[in-house]
Amino acid sequence: MGSGQTVTVFGAYGHTGRFVVAELLDRGFVPVLSGRDAGKLRELAASAPAGLDVRPASAEDPASLDRALAGAAAVVNAAGPFATTAGPVIEAALRAGIPYIDVAAEIEANADTFERYGDLARAQGAVILPAMAFFGGLGDLLATTAMGDWTRADEARVVYGLSGWHPTPGTRVAGKVSSERREGRRVRHTGGRLEYHRDELGLLEWEFPAPLGRRTVVDEFTMADVVTLPSHLDIPEVRTAMALEAARDLASPDTPAPTAVDERGRSAQTFVVDVVVRSGTGERRAVAHGRDIYAVTAPLVVEAVERILTGRTSATGVVSAGALFDAPDLLRALSAHLTVEVSERAVSSAS
């Protein structure tokens, strides 16, 4: 457990940040509350156990970030858009000599992190872990688990069966920033690289494991997994898809933000993440079932923090979850939050 170690949470008062703060407290860590809005930080501190440190900081002010990270064992960046915040907080973490973990679902921001900071982080022996979240991190852990002893696969699909999607304001802002960076184009991972295009989205009928069953999904609804998986797995084709109902919710400007329905602040949303990797005539599958994509990010993050701080890692530099940790073991550790099933079968050439 955390043993009283301090962890700075940048963006602590945001929707996901609050879940991360609560999970850190549950696991015996002492969160340091940070972010741009001092008033919101004080409000959060007033609702938490007494004595939590409040340290306002801005991504545009390196000195304020240095103060926010001073004495901390690690920093979790939960403040998007990560196109703006990731670089400055990573640089502050490198100056402080502490691990950096973020929950970025922004494809370009994650790609930038790997490209800009990989060599520097390796040279310092630092750990920079982007996308340790529902999008990017969970899919990578599942794909790594499904791969098992395979060293290469022909294709990976990460298919999201969300019961619906009530996006947070942060999700909407991040999506707007990403769209602007792409100039309205779409992105996919094919032939071993990211490719930008203007093709229309298509629909696909996908057979989820029971009890979800057959559902219509939006094909090439591309998420951060197209950065995290190929960063360490030899899979030239990585495709993601999203349940049609959830994609419609996200696209509608009238869809409200998540509403808490239990004492932990979780919404009623449920999810299935179905990851299939194919190699030749073999197919391996790892499936995770759970509740609330924002809430489940918190145990993913805090389990990562604990493993990094206790030395249960296998790499340094900018690394994704599947490369940094024993993926099957980490998923087992989250059994209170996720149900994971792994299977294998042979497929015919017509499948």
mmCIF file of N, CA, C and O in Angstrom, residues 17-18 34 50 54 75 77 80 87 99 111 126 156 160 177 200-201 205 250 274 305 314 327 342 346 351:
data_model
loop_
_atom_site.group_PDB
_atom_site.id
_atom_site.type_symbol
_atom_site.label_atom_id
_atom_site.label_comp_id
_atom_site.label_asym_id
_atom_site.label_seq_id
_atom_site.Cartn_x
_atom_site.Cartn_y
_atom_site.Cartn_z
ATOM 1 N N GLY A 17 -9.937 13.286 -12.001
ATOM 2 C CA GLY A 17 -9.002 13.607 -10.924
ATOM 3 C C GLY A 17 -9.569 13.309 -9.552
ATOM 4 O O GLY A 17 -8.860 12.814 -8.662
ATOM 5 N N ARG A 18 -10.859 13.573 -9.359
ATOM 6 C CA ARG A 18 -11.476 13.293 -8.061
ATOM 7 C C ARG A 18 -11.490 11.784 -7.765
ATOM 8 O O ARG A 18 -11.281 11.370 -6.617
ATOM 9 N N SER A 34 -3.445 19.611 -6.898
ATOM 10 C CA SER A 34 -2.889 20.660 -7.736
ATOM 11 C C SER A 34 -3.759 20.878 -8.969
ATOM 12 O O SER A 34 -4.542 20.004 -9.368
ATOM 13 N N ALA A 50 -8.851 15.950 6.502
ATOM 14 C CA ALA A 50 -8.137 17.177 6.862
ATOM 15 C C ALA A 50 -6.646 17.048 6.578
ATOM 16 O O ALA A 50 -6.056 15.968 6.691
ATOM 17 N N VAL A 54 -2.725 21.777 -0.659
ATOM 18 C CA VAL A 54 -3.255 22.408 -1.873
ATOM 19 C C VAL A 54 -2.151 23.249 -2.495
ATOM 20 O O VAL A 54 -1.613 24.158 -1.855
ATOM 21 N N VAL A 75 3.869 11.942 -9.836
ATOM 22 C CA VAL A 75 2.825 12.875 -10.236
ATOM 23 C C VAL A 75 1.875 12.175 -11.199
ATOM 24 O O VAL A 75 2.299 11.448 -12.097
ATOM 25 N N ASN A 77 -1.009 13.196 -13.886
ATOM 26 C CA ASN A 77 -1.606 14.304 -14.636
ATOM 27 C C ASN A 77 -2.982 13.890 -15.119
ATOM 28 O O ASN A 77 -3.120 13.042 -15.997
ATOM 29 N N GLY A 80 -6.613 17.665 -18.737
ATOM 30 C CA GLY A 80 -6.526 17.875 -20.167
ATOM 31 C C GLY A 80 -6.860 19.313 -20.521
ATOM 32 O O GLY A 80 -7.235 20.105 -19.633
ATOM 33 N N GLY A 87 3.381 18.003 -21.849
ATOM 34 C CA GLY A 87 4.783 18.393 -21.948
ATOM 35 C C GLY A 87 5.294 19.129 -20.721
ATOM 36 O O GLY A 87 6.306 18.733 -20.124
ATOM 37 N N PRO A 99 8.476 9.740 -11.139
ATOM 38 C CA PRO A 99 7.685 9.172 -12.236
ATOM 39 C C PRO A 99 6.498 10.058 -12.590
ATOM 40 O O PRO A 99 5.932 10.743 -11.733
ATOM 41 N N ALA A 111 1.249 10.299 -28.796
ATOM 42 C CA ALA A 111 2.325 10.112 -29.768
ATOM 43 C C ALA A 111 3.442 11.121 -29.534
ATOM 44 O O ALA A 111 4.643 10.786 -29.627
ATOM 45 N N ALA A 126 14.205 7.445 -16.070
ATOM 46 C CA ALA A 126 12.900 7.864 -15.563
ATOM 47 C C ALA A 126 11.791 7.019 -16.166
ATOM 48 O O ALA A 126 11.950 6.410 -17.223
ATOM 49 N N ALA A 156 -4.719 -6.507 -34.439
ATOM 50 C CA ALA A 156 -5.391 -6.403 -33.134
ATOM 51 C C ALA A 156 -6.606 -5.510 -33.293
ATOM 52 O O ALA A 156 -6.544 -4.475 -33.969
ATOM 53 N N TYR A 160 -15.069 -1.449 -28.170
ATOM 54 C CA TYR A 160 -15.654 -0.920 -26.945
ATOM 55 C C TYR A 160 -17.168 -1.067 -26.962
ATOM 56 O O TYR A 160 -17.854 -0.440 -27.779
ATOM 57 N N VAL A 177 -9.786 19.689 -29.364
ATOM 58 C CA VAL A 177 -8.371 19.965 -29.624
ATOM 59 C C VAL A 177 -7.807 18.954 -30.613
ATOM 60 O O VAL A 177 -7.094 19.318 -31.562
ATOM 61 N N GLU A 200 -15.040 7.996 -44.743
ATOM 62 C CA GLU A 200 -16.200 7.993 -43.854
ATOM 63 C C GLU A 200 -16.112 6.819 -42.879
ATOM 64 O O GLU A 200 -15.565 5.757 -43.215
ATOM 65 N N LEU A 201 -16.667 7.028 -41.697
ATOM 66 C CA LEU A 201 -16.756 5.935 -40.743
ATOM 67 C C LEU A 201 -17.765 4.901 -41.244
ATOM 68 O O LEU A 201 -18.801 5.253 -41.812
ATOM 69 N N GLU A 205 -20.953 -5.201 -37.612
ATOM 70 C CA GLU A 205 -21.635 -6.040 -36.624
ATOM 71 C C GLU A 205 -20.578 -6.848 -35.874
ATOM 72 O O GLU A 205 -19.802 -7.574 -36.495
ATOM 73 N N LEU A 250 -21.711 10.606 -27.720
ATOM 74 C CA LEU A 250 -20.554 11.503 -27.752
ATOM 75 C C LEU A 250 -20.740 12.586 -28.808
ATOM 76 O O LEU A 250 -20.366 13.747 -28.598
ATOM 77 N N ASP A 274 -13.472 -5.594 -25.630
ATOM 78 C CA ASP A 274 -13.218 -6.875 -26.287
ATOM 79 C C ASP A 274 -11.975 -6.717 -27.168
ATOM 80 O O ASP A 274 -12.004 -5.978 -28.155
ATOM 81 N N VAL A 305 0.895 3.499 -10.072
ATOM 82 C CA VAL A 305 1.737 4.281 -9.171
ATOM 83 C C VAL A 305 2.410 3.367 -8.152
ATOM 84 O O VAL A 305 3.629 3.439 -7.918
ATOM 85 N N SER A 314 9.460 -3.167 -15.634
ATOM 86 C CA SER A 314 10.441 -3.866 -16.468
ATOM 87 C C SER A 314 11.098 -2.962 -17.500
ATOM 88 O O SER A 314 11.737 -3.452 -18.425
ATOM 89 N N ALA A 327 1.383 -7.619 -17.327
ATOM 90 C CA ALA A 327 0.000 -7.266 -17.641
ATOM 91 C C ALA A 327 -1.024 -8.203 -17.011
ATOM 92 O O ALA A 327 -1.995 -7.739 -16.385
ATOM 93 N N VAL A 342 -9.858 -14.574 -20.690
ATOM 94 C CA VAL A 342 -8.906 -14.765 -21.788
ATOM 95 C C VAL A 342 -9.220 -16.094 -22.462
ATOM 96 O O VAL A 342 -9.471 -17.099 -21.782
ATOM 97 N N ALA A 346 -8.739 -21.432 -32.951
ATOM 98 C CA ALA A 346 -8.281 -21.426 -34.329
ATOM 99 C C ALA A 346 -9.401 -20.876 -35.201
ATOM 100 O O ALA A 346 -10.583 -21.116 -34.946
ATOM 101 N N SER A 351 -12.966 -16.648 -41.824
ATOM 102 C CA SER A 351 -13.501 -15.953 -40.637
ATOM 103 C C SER A 351 -13.241 -14.464 -40.704
ATOM 104 O O SER A 351 -12.244 -14.045 -41.240
#
